[in-house]
Amino acid sequence: MKLENEINKDAIKIAWAALQDRVRKNKLGGGKSRLKKLEKQGKLSARQRINLLVDDPKNIFEIGSLAAENMYKNHGGCPSAGVVVVVSKISGKHCVIVANDATVKAGAWFPMTAKKNLRAQEISMENRIPIIYLVDSAGIYLPLQDQIFADKEDFGRIFRNNAKMSSMGIVQIAAIMGSCVAGGAYLPIMSDEAIIVENTGSIFLAGSYLVKAAIGEDVDNEFLGGADIHSSISGVTDYKVEDDPAALKKIRSLIEKMGSQKKAGLQRTQSINPILDVNEIYGILPKQRNQPYDTYNILNHLVDADSMDEYKKEYGQTLITTYAKIDGWSVGIIANQRKVVKSKTGEMQFGGVIYGDSADKATRFIANCNQRNIPLVFLQDVTGFMVGSKAEHGGIIKDGAKMVNAVANSVVPKFTIIMGNSFGAGNYAMCGKAYDPRLILAWPTAKIAVMGGSQAANVLLQIEKSSSKKSGKLLDKEKESKLLKKIQSNYEEKTEVLYAASQLWVDEVIDPAKTRSWISIGIEIANNSPILEKFNMGILQV
């Protein structure tokens, strides 16, 4: 058992280290030479600006560090989608910070840049915390303009959100710390207050070259839209400062003067360490992801010691539903039990599968948590709902629909941790991305797909064989085996956590030992947003 634990631990740590190598590379943005170029211009990098702005650079929670990974290769790549997004404290208040990385295509907006910015605004809106924009961008990346400009969730949605957030009373402060061109000029000026840096900051709808082409006027960029012009003549900006540190100091001063707002009233008591050392959590998940394990061992590394009050422990045992505390915060946890369990009728049930009784239990537990203003934490390692004639005759679709309904209509803050598999409708029932978790995080062991790789590959192979048969070309065993391997390889590549992170299906891939910290910070920022809606599941088939 000890040897198996060490094998599991090594596997997850190797996977985590490989992802961190990519993150470290992304933190260099466009590379060391471009960082040196910024320095010569008298500018700080995006990450330097963030570190100088926040109260404690060691207490930063980054969102989307692997966004756009392996994408846009024909365009030179776009590390971290060309923008850094973090949650951290400024002058004692939690804020979302969005900083353009000017070393990546001059801070131009790729499609994933827009998606990441929209996610940052969503976090700010859902939790009603201030958002700070550190702007240094050349605007839309024109070669890909057709993928970013016109759709509902494209570039224009950001400015729509600026307007909506202001009307909601969510503070938005922008610092113009470099180029700010064309459509990108609207973001800082649609914010509540704008700061501009002398000599390096500029803002205009059209740069000097375009002005010359459009109306024949000869004008340099500084006279067109520099700090002096917008501070003393146009009145576009509110504060002029001499350099980057001064701009960041001004933001800190403005945030410090903000008053407090109503809270959600989420319950917190003194934090108590878990029964088991959180740093020993790595050895629990088997290296082979189809092997069973006891999820209670995970919980004993995550929740405050002796804080669990398990709901319906003996019923629907492939889901664990329990009240508990994490870092002192009261939570309701719904976790997939991955070991084989015995049902109330004595029948053995597969771990990681949601059965009808499990779904029924979870639905009632979600209602209880909403009644009591308790945030929900979903720990996913799910292969889907049970299939087969017995499950269908027992109404598994109806039971699953009730659980999905409860998750969709839940009004308390929800947090999702994908520890292992996240397959099929299990992803939905366990609060996947589509169900508005305040944060959705993944361990390096996570996989997201409609179904597992081997099952999907066999289904796709049958389709290929059928197509070949119709065309009169039967596959021999050798060709069939090669085709199966190729299909499975292609499919599984897109189930891996790196792919999910690149697409922003998850907010961040995290170190499992930091799970408590992420959940705690998530609930702390969620507590800034009062819950105004009532829980109502509408019409259900019972």
Coordinates of C-alpha atoms in Angstrom, one line a residue:
M1 CA 0.0 0.0 0.0
K2 CA 2.9 2.4 0.9
L3 CA 4.6 1.6 -2.5
E4 CA 1.3 2.2 -4.4
N5 CA 0.9 5.5 -2.5
E6 CA 4.4 6.6 -3.6
I7 CA 3.8 5.6 -7.2
N8 CA 0.6 7.7 -7.2
K9 CA 2.4 10.6 -5.6
D10 CA 5.2 10.6 -8.1
A11 CA 2.7 10.5 -11.1
I12 CA 0.8 13.5 -10.0
K13 CA 3.9 15.5 -9.0
I14 CA 5.5 14.8 -12.4
A15 CA 2.3 15.9 -14.2
W16 CA 2.2 19.1 -12.0
A17 CA 5.9 19.8 -12.7
A18 CA 5.4 19.5 -16.4
L19 CA 2.5 22.1 -16.3
Q20 CA 4.5 24.4 -14.1
D21 CA 7.3 24.4 -16.7
R22 CA 4.8 25.8 -19.2
V23 CA 3.6 28.4 -16.8
R24 CA 7.1 29.6 -16.1
K25 CA 7.7 30.0 -19.8
N26 CA 4.4 31.9 -20.2
K27 CA 5.4 34.3 -17.4
L28 CA 8.2 35.5 -19.7
G29 CA 5.5 36.6 -22.2
G30 CA 7.1 37.4 -25.5
G31 CA 10.5 36.6 -24.2
K32 CA 13.5 38.1 -22.4
S33 CA 14.5 40.4 -25.3
R34 CA 11.0 42.0 -25.4
L35 CA 11.0 42.4 -21.6
K36 CA 14.3 44.3 -21.9
K37 CA 12.8 46.5 -24.6
L38 CA 10.0 47.4 -22.2
E39 CA 12.5 48.3 -19.5
K40 CA 14.3 50.7 -21.9
Q41 CA 11.0 52.4 -22.6
G42 CA 10.7 53.1 -18.9
K43 CA 7.8 50.6 -18.5
L44 CA 7.2 47.8 -16.1
S45 CA 6.1 44.4 -17.4
A46 CA 2.5 43.2 -16.7
R47 CA 3.6 41.0 -13.9
Q48 CA 5.9 43.6 -12.3
R49 CA 2.9 46.0 -12.4
I50 CA 0.7 43.5 -10.6
N51 CA 3.3 42.7 -8.0
L52 CA 3.8 46.4 -7.2
L53 CA 0.0 47.0 -7.0
V54 CA -1.1 44.3 -4.7
D55 CA -0.6 44.1 -0.9
D56 CA 1.3 40.9 -1.0
P57 CA 2.8 39.5 -4.2
K58 CA 3.0 36.0 -2.5
N59 CA -0.8 36.1 -2.1
I60 CA -1.9 36.2 -5.7
F61 CA -4.4 33.8 -7.3
E62 CA -3.9 33.7 -11.1
I63 CA -6.7 32.9 -13.5
G64 CA -6.0 31.3 -16.9
S65 CA -2.2 31.1 -16.8
L66 CA -2.4 28.4 -19.5
A67 CA -5.0 30.0 -21.6
A68 CA -4.4 29.8 -25.4
E69 CA -1.6 27.2 -24.8
N70 CA -0.6 25.5 -28.1
M71 CA -3.0 27.8 -30.0
Y72 CA -2.2 30.4 -32.7
K73 CA 1.0 28.6 -33.7
N74 CA 0.8 30.1 -37.2
H75 CA 0.8 33.6 -35.6
G76 CA 3.8 33.0 -33.2
G77 CA 1.6 31.9 -30.3
C78 CA 0.0 33.9 -27.6
P79 CA 1.3 33.0 -24.1
S80 CA -1.4 33.2 -21.4
A81 CA -3.6 34.7 -24.1
G82 CA -1.5 37.9 -23.9
V83 CA -3.1 39.1 -20.7
V84 CA -2.5 38.4 -17.0
V85 CA -5.6 38.1 -14.8
V86 CA -5.3 37.7 -11.0
V87 CA -7.4 38.0 -7.8
S88 CA -5.6 39.6 -4.9
K89 CA -5.9 42.3 -2.3
I90 CA -5.2 46.0 -2.9
S91 CA -5.3 48.2 0.1
G92 CA -7.0 45.4 2.1
K93 CA -9.8 44.8 -0.5
H94 CA -10.1 41.9 -2.9
C95 CA -9.9 43.0 -6.5
V96 CA -9.7 41.4 -10.0
I97 CA -6.7 42.8 -11.9
V98 CA -6.4 42.6 -15.7
A99 CA -3.0 43.5 -17.2
N100 CA -2.2 43.5 -20.9
D101 CA 1.1 41.9 -21.7
A102 CA 2.8 44.3 -24.1
T103 CA 5.6 41.8 -24.9
V104 CA 3.0 39.6 -26.7
K105 CA 2.2 41.2 -30.1
A106 CA 2.2 44.6 -28.4
G107 CA -0.7 43.5 -26.2
A108 CA -3.0 42.9 -29.1
W109 CA -6.2 41.1 -28.5
F110 CA -6.5 37.5 -29.8
P111 CA -9.9 35.7 -29.6
M112 CA -8.7 34.0 -26.4
T113 CA -7.6 37.4 -25.0
A114 CA -11.2 38.5 -25.2
K115 CA -12.5 35.3 -23.7
K116 CA -10.1 35.7 -20.7
N117 CA -11.1 39.3 -20.2
L118 CA -14.7 38.4 -20.2
R119 CA -14.1 35.8 -17.6
A120 CA -12.3 38.4 -15.5
Q121 CA -15.3 40.7 -15.7
E122 CA -17.6 37.8 -14.9
I123 CA -15.7 37.1 -11.7
S124 CA -15.9 40.7 -10.8
M125 CA -19.6 40.9 -11.5
E126 CA -20.6 37.7 -9.7
N127 CA -18.7 38.6 -6.6
R128 CA -19.2 42.4 -6.8
I129 CA -15.5 43.2 -6.3
P130 CA -13.6 46.0 -8.0
I131 CA -11.8 45.4 -11.2
I132 CA -8.5 47.1 -12.2
Y133 CA -7.4 47.3 -15.9
L134 CA -3.7 47.9 -16.5
V135 CA -4.0 48.9 -20.2
D136 CA -1.1 48.5 -22.7
S137 CA -2.6 47.2 -25.9
A138 CA -2.4 47.7 -29.7
G139 CA -6.1 46.7 -30.0
I140 CA -7.6 43.8 -32.0
Y141 CA -5.1 41.4 -33.7
L142 CA -6.3 42.1 -37.2
P143 CA -5.3 38.8 -38.9
L144 CA -7.9 37.1 -36.6
Q145 CA -10.5 40.0 -36.5
D146 CA -13.2 37.7 -37.9
Q147 CA -13.0 35.5 -34.8
I148 CA -13.1 38.3 -32.2
F149 CA -15.2 41.3 -33.5
A150 CA -18.9 40.7 -34.1
D151 CA -20.3 37.9 -32.0
K152 CA -22.1 38.1 -28.7
E153 CA -19.2 36.9 -26.6
D154 CA -16.6 38.8 -28.6
F155 CA -14.7 42.1 -28.1
G156 CA -17.8 44.3 -27.9
R157 CA -19.2 42.4 -25.0
I158 CA -16.3 43.8 -22.9
F159 CA -17.5 47.4 -23.3
R160 CA -21.1 46.3 -22.7
N161 CA -19.9 44.8 -19.4
N162 CA -18.1 48.0 -18.6
A163 CA -21.4 49.8 -18.8
K164 CA -23.4 47.1 -16.9
M165 CA -20.8 46.9 -14.1
S166 CA -20.8 50.6 -13.6
S167 CA -24.6 50.6 -13.2
M168 CA -24.3 47.8 -10.7
G169 CA -22.0 49.9 -8.6
I170 CA -18.9 47.7 -9.2
V171 CA -15.8 50.0 -9.2
Q172 CA -13.7 49.9 -12.4
I173 CA -10.4 51.8 -12.5
A174 CA -8.1 51.8 -15.6
A175 CA -4.5 52.9 -15.8
I176 CA -3.4 53.7 -19.4
M177 CA 0.3 52.6 -19.2
G178 CA 1.0 52.3 -22.9
S179 CA -0.7 52.3 -26.2
C180 CA -4.5 52.2 -26.2
V181 CA -5.8 52.1 -29.7
A182 CA -9.1 52.0 -31.6
G183 CA -11.8 49.9 -30.0
G184 CA -9.4 49.2 -27.1
A185 CA -9.6 52.9 -26.2
Y186 CA -13.2 52.4 -25.0
L187 CA -12.3 50.0 -22.2
P188 CA -10.4 52.5 -20.0
I189 CA -12.7 55.3 -20.8
M190 CA -15.9 53.3 -20.1
S191 CA -14.3 52.5 -16.7
D192 CA -15.3 54.8 -13.8
E193 CA -11.9 56.5 -13.5
A194 CA -8.9 56.6 -15.8
I195 CA -5.2 57.3 -15.0
I196 CA -2.7 58.0 -17.7
V197 CA 1.1 57.8 -17.6
E198 CA 3.2 60.6 -19.1
N199 CA 5.3 59.9 -22.2
T200 CA 4.3 56.2 -22.4
G201 CA 0.5 56.3 -22.1
S202 CA -1.6 57.3 -25.2
I203 CA -5.2 56.8 -26.2
F204 CA -6.9 57.5 -29.5
L205 CA -9.5 55.9 -31.8
A206 CA -7.0 56.1 -34.8
G207 CA -3.2 56.4 -34.7
S208 CA -1.2 58.9 -36.7
Y209 CA -0.8 56.6 -39.7
L210 CA -4.5 56.0 -40.0
V211 CA -5.4 59.6 -39.5
K212 CA -3.0 60.5 -42.3
A213 CA -4.6 57.9 -44.6
A214 CA -8.2 58.8 -43.6
I215 CA -8.2 62.6 -43.6
G216 CA -4.7 63.6 -44.7
E217 CA -3.7 65.2 -41.4
D218 CA -0.1 65.0 -40.3
V219 CA 0.1 64.6 -36.5
D220 CA 2.3 62.6 -34.1
N221 CA 0.8 60.2 -31.5
E222 CA 1.7 62.3 -28.5
F223 CA -0.1 65.4 -29.8
L224 CA -3.0 63.2 -31.0
G225 CA -3.7 61.4 -27.7
G226 CA -0.9 61.7 -25.2
A227 CA -1.2 62.3 -21.4
D228 CA -1.0 66.1 -21.6
I229 CA -3.7 66.3 -24.3
H230 CA -6.2 64.0 -22.5
S231 CA -5.5 65.5 -19.0
S232 CA -5.7 69.2 -19.9
I233 CA -7.6 69.6 -23.2
S234 CA -9.9 66.7 -24.0
G235 CA -10.7 65.8 -20.3
V236 CA -10.8 62.1 -21.3
T237 CA -8.6 61.0 -18.4
D238 CA -8.9 61.9 -14.7
Y239 CA -5.4 61.6 -13.3
K240 CA -2.0 62.2 -15.0
V241 CA 1.1 60.6 -13.3
E242 CA 4.7 60.5 -14.2
D243 CA 5.5 56.8 -14.4
D244 CA 4.2 53.3 -13.8
P245 CA 4.9 53.2 -10.0
A246 CA 3.0 56.5 -9.6
A247 CA 0.0 55.1 -11.5
L248 CA -0.1 52.0 -9.3
K249 CA 0.3 54.1 -6.1
K250 CA -2.7 56.2 -7.3
I251 CA -4.8 53.1 -7.7
R252 CA -4.0 51.9 -4.2
S253 CA -4.9 55.3 -2.8
L254 CA -8.3 55.3 -4.7
I255 CA -9.1 51.7 -3.5
E256 CA -8.1 52.5 0.1
K257 CA -10.8 55.2 0.2
M258 CA -13.7 52.9 -0.9
G259 CA -16.4 52.2 1.6
S260 CA -17.7 48.7 2.5
Q261 CA -20.7 47.1 1.0
K262 CA -23.3 44.6 2.3
K263 CA -22.1 41.0 2.6
A264 CA -23.7 37.7 1.7
G265 CA -23.5 36.6 5.3
L266 CA -21.6 33.4 4.7
Q267 CA -20.6 31.7 7.9
R268 CA -17.0 31.5 9.1
T269 CA -15.4 30.4 12.3
Q270 CA -11.8 29.8 13.3
S271 CA -9.9 27.6 10.8
I272 CA -8.8 24.2 12.0
N273 CA -6.3 22.0 10.1
P274 CA -7.6 18.8 8.5
I275 CA -7.2 15.4 10.2
L276 CA -4.6 14.5 7.6
D277 CA -1.7 16.6 6.4
V278 CA -2.9 18.5 3.2
N279 CA 0.6 18.1 1.8
E280 CA 0.1 14.3 1.7
I281 CA -2.9 14.5 -0.5
Y282 CA -0.9 13.5 -3.7
G283 CA -0.8 9.8 -3.1
I284 CA -4.6 9.1 -3.0
L285 CA -5.6 9.3 -6.7
P286 CA -4.4 6.1 -8.5
K287 CA -1.9 6.6 -11.4
Q288 CA -4.3 4.5 -13.4
R289 CA -7.4 6.7 -13.6
N290 CA -9.8 3.8 -13.9
Q291 CA -8.8 2.3 -10.5
P292 CA -11.1 2.9 -7.4
Y293 CA -10.1 4.8 -4.3
D294 CA -11.9 6.1 -1.2
T295 CA -13.0 9.7 -1.6
Y296 CA -13.2 10.1 2.2
N297 CA -9.4 10.1 2.2
I298 CA -9.5 13.2 0.0
L299 CA -12.0 14.9 2.4
N300 CA -9.8 14.1 5.4
H301 CA -7.0 16.1 3.8
L302 CA -9.3 19.0 2.8
V303 CA -11.9 19.8 5.5
D304 CA -11.3 21.2 9.0
A305 CA -10.9 18.4 11.5
D306 CA -14.1 16.9 13.0
S307 CA -16.3 19.4 11.0
M308 CA -18.3 16.9 8.8
D309 CA -22.0 16.2 9.3
E310 CA -22.7 13.8 6.6
Y311 CA -26.2 13.9 5.1
K312 CA -27.9 10.5 4.3
K313 CA -24.6 8.7 4.7
E314 CA -26.1 5.2 4.1
Y315 CA -28.2 6.2 1.1
G316 CA -27.0 6.8 -2.5
Q317 CA -23.4 6.1 -1.6
T318 CA -21.8 6.8 -4.9
L319 CA -22.2 10.5 -4.0
I320 CA -21.0 11.9 -0.6
T321 CA -23.1 14.8 0.6
T322 CA -21.8 16.4 3.7
Y323 CA -21.8 19.7 5.6
A324 CA -18.3 20.7 6.6
K325 CA -15.9 23.5 7.1
I326 CA -12.9 24.5 4.9
D327 CA -10.5 27.0 6.4
G328 CA -13.3 27.9 8.8
W329 CA -15.9 28.5 6.1
S330 CA -19.2 26.5 6.3
V331 CA -19.6 24.5 3.1
G332 CA -21.9 21.8 1.6
I333 CA -19.7 19.3 -0.2
I334 CA -20.9 17.0 -3.0
A335 CA -18.2 14.5 -4.0
N336 CA -18.1 11.5 -6.2
Q337 CA -17.3 8.3 -4.2
R338 CA -14.8 6.4 -6.3
K339 CA -14.8 3.1 -4.5
V340 CA -17.3 0.3 -5.2
V341 CA -20.1 0.5 -2.7
K342 CA -23.1 -1.6 -1.7
S343 CA -26.6 -0.2 -2.3
K344 CA -29.5 -0.3 0.2
T345 CA -30.7 -3.5 -1.6
G346 CA -27.3 -5.2 -1.2
E347 CA -26.4 -4.6 -4.9
M348 CA -22.8 -3.5 -5.7
Q349 CA -22.5 -0.1 -7.4
F350 CA -19.6 1.3 -9.4
G351 CA -17.6 4.1 -8.0
G352 CA -17.7 7.4 -9.9
V353 CA -21.1 6.6 -11.4
I354 CA -24.2 8.6 -10.4
Y355 CA -27.1 6.3 -9.6
G356 CA -30.8 7.4 -9.2
D357 CA -30.6 7.3 -5.4
S358 CA -27.4 9.3 -5.4
A359 CA -28.9 12.0 -7.6
D360 CA -32.1 12.1 -5.5
K361 CA -30.0 12.6 -2.3
A362 CA -27.8 15.4 -4.0
T363 CA -30.9 17.2 -5.1
R364 CA -32.3 17.4 -1.6
F365 CA -28.9 18.4 -0.2
I366 CA -28.6 21.2 -2.6
A367 CA -32.0 22.5 -1.6
N368 CA -30.9 22.4 2.1
C369 CA -27.7 24.4 1.4
N370 CA -29.7 27.0 -0.4
Q371 CA -32.2 27.3 2.5
R372 CA -29.3 27.8 4.9
N373 CA -27.1 30.1 2.9
I374 CA -24.2 27.6 2.7
P375 CA -21.9 27.6 -0.3
L376 CA -21.6 24.4 -2.4
V377 CA -18.3 22.7 -3.2
F378 CA -18.3 20.0 -5.9
L379 CA -15.5 17.5 -6.0
Q380 CA -15.6 15.8 -9.4
D381 CA -14.3 12.4 -10.4
V382 CA -17.3 11.2 -12.4
T383 CA -17.8 8.9 -15.3
G384 CA -21.5 9.8 -15.8
F385 CA -24.9 8.5 -14.9
M386 CA -25.7 4.8 -14.7
V387 CA -26.9 3.2 -17.9
G388 CA -28.7 0.0 -18.8
S389 CA -32.3 -1.3 -18.6
K390 CA -32.5 -1.5 -14.8
A391 CA -31.4 2.1 -14.5
E392 CA -33.7 3.3 -17.3
H393 CA -36.7 1.5 -15.8
G394 CA -35.9 3.0 -12.4
G395 CA -36.1 6.5 -13.9
I396 CA -32.4 7.5 -14.0
I397 CA -33.1 10.3 -16.5
K398 CA -35.8 11.8 -14.2
D399 CA -33.5 11.6 -11.2
G400 CA -30.6 13.0 -13.1
A401 CA -32.8 15.8 -14.5
K402 CA -33.8 16.8 -10.9
M403 CA -30.2 17.0 -9.8
V404 CA -29.2 19.1 -12.9
N405 CA -32.2 21.4 -12.2
A406 CA -31.1 21.9 -8.6
V407 CA -27.6 22.7 -9.6
A408 CA -28.8 25.1 -12.3
N409 CA -31.2 27.0 -10.0
S410 CA -28.9 27.1 -6.9
V411 CA -28.4 30.7 -5.8
V412 CA -25.6 30.1 -3.2
P413 CA -22.0 30.4 -4.5
K414 CA -20.7 27.2 -6.1
F415 CA -17.2 26.0 -6.5
T416 CA -16.0 23.1 -8.6
I417 CA -12.8 21.1 -8.3
I418 CA -12.2 18.6 -11.1
M419 CA -9.9 16.0 -9.4
G420 CA -10.1 13.2 -12.0
N421 CA -12.7 12.3 -14.7
S422 CA -15.4 14.7 -15.7
F423 CA -17.4 12.8 -18.3
G424 CA -20.8 13.1 -19.9
A425 CA -23.8 14.4 -18.1
G426 CA -21.8 13.9 -14.9
N427 CA -19.9 17.1 -15.8
Y428 CA -23.3 19.0 -15.8
A429 CA -24.7 17.4 -12.6
M430 CA -21.5 18.1 -10.7
C431 CA -21.5 21.8 -11.7
G432 CA -19.4 22.0 -14.8
K433 CA -18.5 25.3 -16.5
A434 CA -22.0 25.7 -18.0
Y435 CA -23.5 25.9 -14.5
D436 CA -21.8 29.1 -13.3
P437 CA -19.4 28.0 -10.6
R438 CA -17.8 31.1 -9.1
L439 CA -14.5 29.2 -9.6
I440 CA -13.9 26.0 -11.6
L441 CA -10.4 24.5 -10.9
A442 CA -8.7 21.4 -11.9
W443 CA -6.0 19.1 -10.6
P444 CA -3.2 17.9 -13.0
T445 CA -5.1 14.6 -13.1
A446 CA -8.3 16.0 -14.5
K447 CA -9.9 14.8 -17.8
I448 CA -12.9 16.4 -19.4
A449 CA -14.9 14.7 -22.2
V450 CA -18.2 13.3 -23.3
M451 CA -16.9 9.8 -22.4
G452 CA -13.6 8.0 -21.7
G453 CA -11.0 7.7 -24.4
S454 CA -11.3 3.9 -24.9
Q455 CA -15.1 4.0 -25.1
A456 CA -15.2 6.9 -27.5
A457 CA -12.4 5.4 -29.7
N458 CA -14.4 2.2 -30.1
V459 CA -17.6 4.1 -31.0
L460 CA -15.7 6.2 -33.6
L461 CA -14.0 3.0 -34.9
Q462 CA -17.4 1.4 -35.5
I463 CA -18.5 4.5 -37.5
E464 CA -15.3 4.2 -39.6
K465 CA -15.8 0.5 -40.2
S466 CA -19.4 1.1 -41.2
S467 CA -18.3 3.8 -43.6
S468 CA -15.6 1.6 -45.1
K469 CA -18.0 -1.3 -45.5
K470 CA -20.4 0.9 -47.5
S471 CA -17.6 1.9 -49.8
G472 CA -16.6 -1.7 -50.3
K473 CA -13.3 -1.4 -48.4
L474 CA -13.2 -3.7 -45.5
L475 CA -10.5 -3.1 -42.8
D476 CA -8.3 -6.0 -41.9
K477 CA -7.3 -6.5 -38.2
E478 CA -3.9 -4.7 -38.6
K479 CA -5.4 -1.6 -40.2
E480 CA -8.3 -1.7 -37.6
S481 CA -5.8 -1.8 -34.7
K482 CA -3.7 1.1 -36.1
L483 CA -6.9 3.2 -36.8
L484 CA -8.1 2.5 -33.2
K485 CA -4.8 3.7 -31.7
K486 CA -4.8 6.8 -33.9
I487 CA -8.4 7.7 -33.0
Q488 CA -7.8 7.1 -29.3
S489 CA -4.6 9.3 -29.3
N490 CA -6.4 12.2 -31.1
Y491 CA -9.4 11.9 -28.8
E492 CA -7.5 11.7 -25.5
E493 CA -5.3 14.7 -26.4
K494 CA -8.4 16.8 -26.2
T495 CA -9.5 15.3 -22.9
E496 CA -6.3 16.2 -21.1
V497 CA -6.2 19.0 -18.5
L498 CA -3.8 21.1 -20.6
Y499 CA -6.4 21.3 -23.4
A500 CA -9.1 22.3 -20.9
A501 CA -6.9 25.0 -19.5
S502 CA -6.0 26.4 -22.9
Q503 CA -9.7 26.7 -23.8
L504 CA -10.5 28.3 -20.4
W505 CA -12.9 25.4 -19.6
V506 CA -11.3 25.7 -16.1
D507 CA -10.1 28.9 -14.5
E508 CA -6.8 27.4 -13.4
V509 CA -4.9 24.1 -12.9
I510 CA -3.9 24.0 -9.3
D511 CA -1.6 22.2 -7.0
P512 CA -3.9 19.7 -5.1
A513 CA -2.2 20.8 -1.8
K514 CA -3.5 24.3 -2.5
T515 CA -7.2 23.3 -2.9
R516 CA -8.1 24.6 0.6
S517 CA -6.6 28.0 -0.1
W518 CA -8.4 28.3 -3.4
I519 CA -11.8 27.4 -2.0
S520 CA -11.2 29.7 1.0
I521 CA -10.3 32.7 -1.2
G522 CA -13.3 31.9 -3.5
I523 CA -15.7 32.0 -0.6
E524 CA -14.1 35.1 0.8
I525 CA -14.6 37.1 -2.4
A526 CA -18.1 35.5 -2.9
N527 CA -19.1 36.9 0.5
N528 CA -18.9 40.4 -1.1
S529 CA -22.0 39.7 -3.2
P530 CA -25.4 39.6 -1.3
I531 CA -27.7 36.8 -2.4
L532 CA -30.8 38.5 -3.7
E533 CA -32.6 35.6 -5.5
K534 CA -34.6 32.8 -3.9
F535 CA -34.0 29.2 -4.7
N536 CA -36.8 27.8 -6.9
M537 CA -36.5 24.7 -9.0
G538 CA -39.6 25.3 -11.1
I539 CA -41.6 22.4 -12.4
L540 CA -40.3 18.9 -11.9
Q541 CA -41.4 15.4 -12.9
V542 CA -41.5 13.5 -9.6

